[in-house]
mmCIF file of C-alpha atoms in Angstrom:
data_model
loop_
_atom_site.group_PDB
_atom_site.id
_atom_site.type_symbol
_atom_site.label_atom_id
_atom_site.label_comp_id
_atom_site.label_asym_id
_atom_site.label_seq_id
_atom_site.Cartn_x
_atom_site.Cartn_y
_atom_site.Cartn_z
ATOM 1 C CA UNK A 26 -64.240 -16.654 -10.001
ATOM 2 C CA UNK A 27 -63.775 -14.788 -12.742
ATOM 3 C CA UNK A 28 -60.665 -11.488 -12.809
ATOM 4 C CA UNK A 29 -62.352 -8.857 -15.761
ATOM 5 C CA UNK A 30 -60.714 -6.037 -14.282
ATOM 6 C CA UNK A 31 -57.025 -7.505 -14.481
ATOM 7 C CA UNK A 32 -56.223 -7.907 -18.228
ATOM 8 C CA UNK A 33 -57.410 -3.867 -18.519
ATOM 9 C CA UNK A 34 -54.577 -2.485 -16.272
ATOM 10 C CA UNK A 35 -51.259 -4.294 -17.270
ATOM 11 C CA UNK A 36 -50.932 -2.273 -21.094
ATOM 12 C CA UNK A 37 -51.980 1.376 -19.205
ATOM 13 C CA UNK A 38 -48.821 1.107 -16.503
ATOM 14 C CA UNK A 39 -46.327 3.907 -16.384
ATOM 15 C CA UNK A 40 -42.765 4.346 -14.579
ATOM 16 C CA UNK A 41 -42.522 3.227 -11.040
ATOM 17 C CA UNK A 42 -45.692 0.907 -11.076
ATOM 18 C CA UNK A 43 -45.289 -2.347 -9.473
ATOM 19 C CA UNK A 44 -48.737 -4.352 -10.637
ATOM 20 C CA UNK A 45 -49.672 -7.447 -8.820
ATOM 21 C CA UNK A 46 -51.422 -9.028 -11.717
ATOM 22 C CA UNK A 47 -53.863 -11.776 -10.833
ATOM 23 C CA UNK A 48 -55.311 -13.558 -13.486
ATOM 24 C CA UNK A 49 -57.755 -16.773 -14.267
ATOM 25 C CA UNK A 50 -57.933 -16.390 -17.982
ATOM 26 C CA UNK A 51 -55.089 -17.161 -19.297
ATOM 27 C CA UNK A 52 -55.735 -16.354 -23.170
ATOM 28 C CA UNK A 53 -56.538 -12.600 -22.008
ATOM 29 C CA UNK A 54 -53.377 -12.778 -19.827
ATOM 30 C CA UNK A 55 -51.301 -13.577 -22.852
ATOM 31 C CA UNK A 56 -52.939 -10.826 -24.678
ATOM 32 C CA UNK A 57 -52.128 -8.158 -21.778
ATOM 33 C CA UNK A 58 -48.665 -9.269 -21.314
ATOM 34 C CA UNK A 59 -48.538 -8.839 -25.088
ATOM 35 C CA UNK A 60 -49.443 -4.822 -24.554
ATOM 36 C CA UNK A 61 -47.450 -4.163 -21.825
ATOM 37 C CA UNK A 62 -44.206 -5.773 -23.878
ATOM 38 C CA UNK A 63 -45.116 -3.336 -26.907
ATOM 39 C CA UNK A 64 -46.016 -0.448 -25.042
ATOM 40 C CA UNK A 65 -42.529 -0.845 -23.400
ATOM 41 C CA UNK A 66 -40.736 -0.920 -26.690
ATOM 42 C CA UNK A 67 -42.379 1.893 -27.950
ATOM 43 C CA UNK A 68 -41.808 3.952 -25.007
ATOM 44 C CA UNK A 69 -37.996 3.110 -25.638
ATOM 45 C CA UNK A 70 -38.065 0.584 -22.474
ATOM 46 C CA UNK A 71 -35.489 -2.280 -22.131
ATOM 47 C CA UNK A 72 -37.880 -5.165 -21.426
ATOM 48 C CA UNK A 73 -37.257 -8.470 -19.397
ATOM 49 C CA UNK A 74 -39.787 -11.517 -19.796
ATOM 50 C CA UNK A 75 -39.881 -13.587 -17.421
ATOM 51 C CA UNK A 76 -41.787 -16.878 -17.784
ATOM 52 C CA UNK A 77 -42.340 -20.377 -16.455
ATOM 53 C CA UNK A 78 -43.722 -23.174 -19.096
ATOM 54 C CA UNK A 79 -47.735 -23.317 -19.713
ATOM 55 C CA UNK A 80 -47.928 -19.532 -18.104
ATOM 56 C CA UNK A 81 -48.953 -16.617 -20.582
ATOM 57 C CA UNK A 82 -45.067 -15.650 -20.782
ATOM 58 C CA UNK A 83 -44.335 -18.659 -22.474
ATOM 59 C CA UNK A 84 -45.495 -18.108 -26.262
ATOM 60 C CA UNK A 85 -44.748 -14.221 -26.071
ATOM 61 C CA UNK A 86 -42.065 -14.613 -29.292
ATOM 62 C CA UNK A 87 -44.900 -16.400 -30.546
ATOM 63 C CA UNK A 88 -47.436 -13.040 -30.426
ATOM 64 C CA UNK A 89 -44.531 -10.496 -30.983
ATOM 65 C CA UNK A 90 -43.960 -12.351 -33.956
ATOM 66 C CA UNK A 91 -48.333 -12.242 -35.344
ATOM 67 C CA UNK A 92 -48.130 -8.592 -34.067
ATOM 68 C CA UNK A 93 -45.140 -7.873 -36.438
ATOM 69 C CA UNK A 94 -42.393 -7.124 -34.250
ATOM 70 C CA UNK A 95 -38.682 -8.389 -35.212
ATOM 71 C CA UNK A 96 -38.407 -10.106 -32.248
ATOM 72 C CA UNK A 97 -34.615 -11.999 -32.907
ATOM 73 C CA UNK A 98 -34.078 -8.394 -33.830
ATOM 74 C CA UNK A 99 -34.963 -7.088 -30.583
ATOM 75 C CA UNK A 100 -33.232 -10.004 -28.390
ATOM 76 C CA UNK A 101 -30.221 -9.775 -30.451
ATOM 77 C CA UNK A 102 -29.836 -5.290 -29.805
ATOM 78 C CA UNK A 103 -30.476 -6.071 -25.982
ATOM 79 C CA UNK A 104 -33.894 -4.023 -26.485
ATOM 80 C CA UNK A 105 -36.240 -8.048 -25.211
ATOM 81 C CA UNK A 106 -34.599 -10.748 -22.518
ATOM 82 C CA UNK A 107 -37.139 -13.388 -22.290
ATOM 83 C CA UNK A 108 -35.540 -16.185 -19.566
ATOM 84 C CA UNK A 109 -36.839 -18.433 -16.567
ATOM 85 C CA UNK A 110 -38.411 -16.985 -13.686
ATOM 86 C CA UNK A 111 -37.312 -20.028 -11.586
ATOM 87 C CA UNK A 112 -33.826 -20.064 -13.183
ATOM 88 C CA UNK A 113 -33.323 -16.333 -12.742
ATOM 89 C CA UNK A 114 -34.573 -15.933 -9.550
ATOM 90 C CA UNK A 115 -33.188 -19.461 -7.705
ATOM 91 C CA UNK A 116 -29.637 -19.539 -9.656
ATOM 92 C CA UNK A 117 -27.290 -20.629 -7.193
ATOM 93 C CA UNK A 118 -26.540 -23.246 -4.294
ATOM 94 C CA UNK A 119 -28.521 -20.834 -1.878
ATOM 95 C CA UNK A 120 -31.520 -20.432 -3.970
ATOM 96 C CA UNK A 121 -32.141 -16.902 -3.030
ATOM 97 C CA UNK A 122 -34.803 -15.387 -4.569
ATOM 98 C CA UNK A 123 -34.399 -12.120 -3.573
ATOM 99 C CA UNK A 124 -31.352 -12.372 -6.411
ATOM 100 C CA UNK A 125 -33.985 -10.863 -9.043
ATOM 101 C CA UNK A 126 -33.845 -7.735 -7.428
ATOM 102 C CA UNK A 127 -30.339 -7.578 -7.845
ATOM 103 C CA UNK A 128 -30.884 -8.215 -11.531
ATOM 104 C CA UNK A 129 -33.294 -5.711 -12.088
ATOM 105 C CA UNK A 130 -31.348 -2.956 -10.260
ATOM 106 C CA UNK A 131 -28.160 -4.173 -12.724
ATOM 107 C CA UNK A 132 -30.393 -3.912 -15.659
ATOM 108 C CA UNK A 133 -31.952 -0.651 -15.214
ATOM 109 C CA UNK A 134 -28.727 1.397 -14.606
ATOM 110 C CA UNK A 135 -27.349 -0.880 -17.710
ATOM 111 C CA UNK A 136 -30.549 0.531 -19.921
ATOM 112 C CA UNK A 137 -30.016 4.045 -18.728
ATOM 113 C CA UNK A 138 -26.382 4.259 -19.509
ATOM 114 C CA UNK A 139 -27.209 3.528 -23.020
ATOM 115 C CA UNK A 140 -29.124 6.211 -23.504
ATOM 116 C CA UNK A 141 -32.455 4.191 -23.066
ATOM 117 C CA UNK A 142 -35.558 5.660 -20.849
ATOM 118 C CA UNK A 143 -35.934 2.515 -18.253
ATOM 119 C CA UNK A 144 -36.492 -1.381 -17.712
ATOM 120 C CA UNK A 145 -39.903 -3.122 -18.054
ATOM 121 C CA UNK A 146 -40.342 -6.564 -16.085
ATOM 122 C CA UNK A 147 -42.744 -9.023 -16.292
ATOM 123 C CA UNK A 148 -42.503 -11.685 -13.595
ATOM 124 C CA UNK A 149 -44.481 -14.863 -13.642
ATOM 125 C CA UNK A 150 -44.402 -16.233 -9.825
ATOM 126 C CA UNK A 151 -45.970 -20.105 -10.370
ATOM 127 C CA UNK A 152 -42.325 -21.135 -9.575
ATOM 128 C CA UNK A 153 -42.477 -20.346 -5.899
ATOM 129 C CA UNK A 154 -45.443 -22.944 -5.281
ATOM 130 C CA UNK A 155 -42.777 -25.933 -4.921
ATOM 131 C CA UNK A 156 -40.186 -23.999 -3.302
ATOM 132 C CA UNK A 157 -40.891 -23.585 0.380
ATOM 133 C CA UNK A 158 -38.024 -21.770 1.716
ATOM 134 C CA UNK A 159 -38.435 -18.694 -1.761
ATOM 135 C CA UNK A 160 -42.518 -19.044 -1.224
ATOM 136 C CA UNK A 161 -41.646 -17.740 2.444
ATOM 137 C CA UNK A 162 -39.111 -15.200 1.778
ATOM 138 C CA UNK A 163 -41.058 -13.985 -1.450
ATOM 139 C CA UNK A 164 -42.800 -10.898 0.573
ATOM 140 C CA UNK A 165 -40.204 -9.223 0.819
ATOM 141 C CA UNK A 166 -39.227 -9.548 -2.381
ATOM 142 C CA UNK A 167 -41.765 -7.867 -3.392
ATOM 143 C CA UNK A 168 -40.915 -5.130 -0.967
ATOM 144 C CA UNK A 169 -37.853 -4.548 -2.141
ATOM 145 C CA UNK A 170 -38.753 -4.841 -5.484
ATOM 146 C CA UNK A 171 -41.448 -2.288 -4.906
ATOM 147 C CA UNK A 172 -38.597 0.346 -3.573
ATOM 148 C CA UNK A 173 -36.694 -0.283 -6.400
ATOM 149 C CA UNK A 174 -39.046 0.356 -8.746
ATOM 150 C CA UNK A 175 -39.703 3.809 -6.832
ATOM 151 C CA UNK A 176 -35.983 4.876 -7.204
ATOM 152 C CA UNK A 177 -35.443 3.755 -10.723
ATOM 153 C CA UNK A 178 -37.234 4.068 -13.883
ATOM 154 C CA UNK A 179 -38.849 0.475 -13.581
ATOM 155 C CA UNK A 180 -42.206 -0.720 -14.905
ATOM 156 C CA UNK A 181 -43.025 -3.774 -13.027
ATOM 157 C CA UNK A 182 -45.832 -6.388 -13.094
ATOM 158 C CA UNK A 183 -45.812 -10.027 -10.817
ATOM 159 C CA UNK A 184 -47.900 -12.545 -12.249
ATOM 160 C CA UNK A 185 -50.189 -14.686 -9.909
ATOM 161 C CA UNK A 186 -52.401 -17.500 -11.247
ATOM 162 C CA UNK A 187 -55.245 -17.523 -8.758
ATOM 163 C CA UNK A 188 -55.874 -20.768 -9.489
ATOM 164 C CA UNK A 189 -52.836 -22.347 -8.277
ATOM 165 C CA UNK A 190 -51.972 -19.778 -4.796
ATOM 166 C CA UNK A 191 -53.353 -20.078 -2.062
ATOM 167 C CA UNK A 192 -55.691 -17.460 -0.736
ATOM 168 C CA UNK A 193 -53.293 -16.343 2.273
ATOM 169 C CA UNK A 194 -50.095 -16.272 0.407
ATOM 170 C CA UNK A 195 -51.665 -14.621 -2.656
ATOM 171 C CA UNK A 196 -53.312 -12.106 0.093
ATOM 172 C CA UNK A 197 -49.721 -11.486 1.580
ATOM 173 C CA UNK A 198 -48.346 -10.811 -2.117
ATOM 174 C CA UNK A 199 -51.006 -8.429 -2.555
ATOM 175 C CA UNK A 200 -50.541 -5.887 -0.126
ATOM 176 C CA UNK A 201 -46.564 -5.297 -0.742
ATOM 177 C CA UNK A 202 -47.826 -3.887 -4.120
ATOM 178 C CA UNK A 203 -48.383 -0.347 -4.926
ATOM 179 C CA UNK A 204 -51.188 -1.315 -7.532
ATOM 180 C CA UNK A 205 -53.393 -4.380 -7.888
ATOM 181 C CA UNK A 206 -55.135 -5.878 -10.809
ATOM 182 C CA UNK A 207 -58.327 -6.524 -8.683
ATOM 183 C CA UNK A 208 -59.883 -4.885 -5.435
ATOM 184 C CA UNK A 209 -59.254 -7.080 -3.075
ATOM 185 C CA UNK A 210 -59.108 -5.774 0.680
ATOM 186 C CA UNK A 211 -57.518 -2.430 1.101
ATOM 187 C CA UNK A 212 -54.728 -3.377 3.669
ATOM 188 C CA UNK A 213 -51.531 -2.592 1.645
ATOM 189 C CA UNK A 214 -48.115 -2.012 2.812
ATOM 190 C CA UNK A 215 -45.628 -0.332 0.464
ATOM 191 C CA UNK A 216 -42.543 1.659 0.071
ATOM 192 C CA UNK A 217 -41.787 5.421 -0.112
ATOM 193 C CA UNK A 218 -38.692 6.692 -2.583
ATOM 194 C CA UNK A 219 -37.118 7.798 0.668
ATOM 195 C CA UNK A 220 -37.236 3.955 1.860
ATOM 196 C CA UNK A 221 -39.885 4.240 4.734
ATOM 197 C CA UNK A 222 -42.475 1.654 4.792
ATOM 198 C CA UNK A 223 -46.625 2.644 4.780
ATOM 199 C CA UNK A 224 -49.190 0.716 6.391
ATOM 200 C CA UNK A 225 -52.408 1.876 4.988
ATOM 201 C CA UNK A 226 -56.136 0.165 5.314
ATOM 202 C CA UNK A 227 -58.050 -0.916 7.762
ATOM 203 C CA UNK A 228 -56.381 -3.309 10.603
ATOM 204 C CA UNK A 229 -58.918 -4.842 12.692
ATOM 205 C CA UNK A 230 -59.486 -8.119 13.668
ATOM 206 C CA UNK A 231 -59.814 -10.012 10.724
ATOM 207 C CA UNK A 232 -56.952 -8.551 9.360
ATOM 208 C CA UNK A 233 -54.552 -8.687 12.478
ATOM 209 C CA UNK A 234 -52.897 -12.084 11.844
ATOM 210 C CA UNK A 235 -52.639 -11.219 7.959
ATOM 211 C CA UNK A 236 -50.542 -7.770 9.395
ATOM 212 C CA UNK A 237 -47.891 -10.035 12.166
ATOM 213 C CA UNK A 238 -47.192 -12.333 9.268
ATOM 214 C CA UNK A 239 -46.826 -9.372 6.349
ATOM 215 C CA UNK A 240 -44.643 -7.307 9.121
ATOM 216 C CA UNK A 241 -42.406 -10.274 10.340
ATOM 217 C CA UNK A 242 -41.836 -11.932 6.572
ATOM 218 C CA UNK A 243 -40.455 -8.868 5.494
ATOM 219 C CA UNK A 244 -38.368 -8.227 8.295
ATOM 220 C CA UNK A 245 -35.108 -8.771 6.355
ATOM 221 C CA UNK A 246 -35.666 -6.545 3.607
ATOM 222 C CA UNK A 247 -36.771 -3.622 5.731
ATOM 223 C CA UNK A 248 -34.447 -0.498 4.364
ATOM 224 C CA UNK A 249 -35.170 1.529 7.778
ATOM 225 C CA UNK A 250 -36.739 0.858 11.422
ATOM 226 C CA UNK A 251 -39.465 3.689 10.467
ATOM 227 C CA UNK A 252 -43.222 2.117 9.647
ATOM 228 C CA UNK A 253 -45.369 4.952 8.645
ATOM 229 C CA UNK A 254 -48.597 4.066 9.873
ATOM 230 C CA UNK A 255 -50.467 7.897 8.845
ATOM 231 C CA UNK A 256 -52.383 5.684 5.854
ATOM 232 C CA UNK A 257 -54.061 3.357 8.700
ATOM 233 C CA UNK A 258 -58.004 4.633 8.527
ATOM 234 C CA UNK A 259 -59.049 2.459 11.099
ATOM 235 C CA UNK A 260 -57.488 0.297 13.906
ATOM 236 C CA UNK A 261 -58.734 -1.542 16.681
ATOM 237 C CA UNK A 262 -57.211 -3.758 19.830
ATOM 238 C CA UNK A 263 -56.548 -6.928 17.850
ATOM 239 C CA UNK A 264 -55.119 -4.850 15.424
ATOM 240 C CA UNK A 265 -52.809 -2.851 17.279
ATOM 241 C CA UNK A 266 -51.379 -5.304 18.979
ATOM 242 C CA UNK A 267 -50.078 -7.437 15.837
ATOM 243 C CA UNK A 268 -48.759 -4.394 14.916
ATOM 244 C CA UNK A 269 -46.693 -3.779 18.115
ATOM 245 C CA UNK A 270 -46.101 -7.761 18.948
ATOM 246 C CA UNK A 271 -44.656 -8.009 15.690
ATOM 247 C CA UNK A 272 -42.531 -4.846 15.920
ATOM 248 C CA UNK A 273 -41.076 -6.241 19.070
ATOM 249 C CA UNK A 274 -40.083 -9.404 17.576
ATOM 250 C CA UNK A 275 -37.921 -7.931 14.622
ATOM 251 C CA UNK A 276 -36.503 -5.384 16.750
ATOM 252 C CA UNK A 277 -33.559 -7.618 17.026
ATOM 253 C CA UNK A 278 -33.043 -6.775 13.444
ATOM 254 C CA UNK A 279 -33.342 -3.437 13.040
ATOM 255 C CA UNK A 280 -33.467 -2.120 16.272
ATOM 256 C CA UNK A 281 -36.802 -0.161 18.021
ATOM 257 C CA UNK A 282 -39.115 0.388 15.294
ATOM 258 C CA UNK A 283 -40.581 4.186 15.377
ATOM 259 C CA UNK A 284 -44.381 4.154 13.800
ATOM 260 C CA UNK A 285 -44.297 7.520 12.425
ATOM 261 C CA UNK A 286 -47.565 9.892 12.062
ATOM 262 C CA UNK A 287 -49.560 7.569 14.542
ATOM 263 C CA UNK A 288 -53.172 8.547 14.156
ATOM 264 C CA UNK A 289 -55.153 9.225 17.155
ATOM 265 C CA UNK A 290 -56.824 6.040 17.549
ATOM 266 C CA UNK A 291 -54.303 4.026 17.534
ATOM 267 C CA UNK A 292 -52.302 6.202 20.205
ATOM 268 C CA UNK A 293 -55.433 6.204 22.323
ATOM 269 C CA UNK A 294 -55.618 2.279 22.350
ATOM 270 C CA UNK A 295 -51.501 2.225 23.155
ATOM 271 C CA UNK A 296 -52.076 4.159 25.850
ATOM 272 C CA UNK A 297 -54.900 3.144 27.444
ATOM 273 C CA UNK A 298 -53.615 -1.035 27.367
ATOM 274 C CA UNK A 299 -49.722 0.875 28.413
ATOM 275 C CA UNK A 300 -48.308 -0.873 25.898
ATOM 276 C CA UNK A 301 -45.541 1.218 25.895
ATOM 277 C CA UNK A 302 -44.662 -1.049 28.382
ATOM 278 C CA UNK A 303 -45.347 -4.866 26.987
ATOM 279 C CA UNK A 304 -43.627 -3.353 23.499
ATOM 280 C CA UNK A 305 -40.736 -1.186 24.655
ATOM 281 C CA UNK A 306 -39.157 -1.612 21.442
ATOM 282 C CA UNK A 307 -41.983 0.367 19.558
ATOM 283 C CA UNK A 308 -41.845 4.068 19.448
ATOM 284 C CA UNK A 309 -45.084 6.335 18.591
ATOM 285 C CA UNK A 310 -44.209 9.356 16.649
ATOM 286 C CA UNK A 311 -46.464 12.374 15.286
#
């Protein structure tokens, strides 16, 4: 398989973009990351690099260098941090690595308060592949991540290898993204800037068990009990029904889950199976 459409998008992102970047080619990986680390400088953007060894991150002061940018310069001001994704992200006996998020949200409102326009993050992801208990909880991650980057000035791209995820967990990373390097299915589930989460795309069949596992992994990072489900264009009974059996079993968490702006077809299938009844801790809402 072969990405063309990947390295194009990464140097063209703006403020509150969170890119899942999927690549197979890594020489024209290096060479986008390279773009989207200068067009971050120039734009006056604090930017954070970070790698894992043999990934495109790990020669960038190699290419900012050829390109002609004074890169110990630039680390030295604060302006480039270039660490370890799996350092960064798993510091600590817990090994959390929802702890990036933290850093990013630290970093931003550091940037802004000197006077600079935002924070620009690279994030190469091959670290999770040997780390079970992150790999699970990485989801929602990425859906926090993806609010923060709504409520702050934050450019964000996550790096996937295709080669080395598998297609499931690289399908689950996917949809908590608000852009994608490649079209590849059009279920997606994102964040508002008011913290709501929307469920948009198709959920039928084939996509049911991919929804129950996207829904219940991100349980824990869920900022409000209110799914908006107004971007579902199609839904049918298999569908529905990981959507609802997977409601009910985070409800512990967060309490009854509302699905706000139901569209008609998926009322009509509630209904008619009275599932108001086998899920009572799902609420339909206009």
């Amino acid at each position: 398989m072969t990405i063309v459409l990947a390295v194009r998008a990464v140097s063209d992102l703006t403020v509150h973009d969170h890119l899942c970047f999927v690549y197979d080619r890594p020489a024209e990986a290096r060479q986008s990351l390279l773009d989207y680390v200068v067009a971050g400088l120039a734009r006056c953007e604090r930017v954070h690099v970070y790698r894992e060894p043999g990934a495109p991150g790990a020669t960038i002061e190699k290419g900012l260098r050829a390109a002609g940018l004074p890169v110990s310069d630039l680390m030295a001001s604060g302006m480039l941090l270039v660490g370890s994704a799996g350092e960064t992200c798993l510091a600590g006996d817990d090994g959390d690595a929802a702890r990036l998020v933290d850093v990013v949200a630290t970093a931003t409102r550091a940037a802004l308060d000197e006077g600079l326009t935002g924070l620009r993050v690279y994030v190469e992801t091959g670290f999770l592949l040997d780390q079970p208990d992150a790999l699970a909880a990485w989801p929602g991650c990425e859906l926090r991540f993806d609010l923060l980057a709504k409520q702050l000035p934050i450019t964000a791209v996550c790096a996937y290898d295709v080669r080395e995820w598998t297609p499931g967990n690289l399908a689950l990373a996917e949809m908590v993204h608000t852009r994608r390097s490649r079209h590849h299915g059009a279920l997606r589930m994102h964040a508002g800037r008011d913290g709501t989460l929307r469920l948009s795309g198709e959920v039928d069949w084939s996509a049911a068990d991919q929804v129950y596992r996207l829904l219940v992994k991100t349980a824990w990072s869920r900022p409000t009990p209110v799914l908006d489900v107004s971007g579902v264009s199609f839904v049918d009974v298999s569908g529905a029904r990981s959507i609802g059996t997977a409601c009910e079993a985070i409800a512990g968490r967060h309490g009854p889950t509302r699905l706000r702006a139901a569209p008609p077809l998926l009322r009509e299938i509630w209904d008619s199976a009275t599932w108001s009844a086998s899920f009572p801790s799902v609420r339909l809402e206009d």
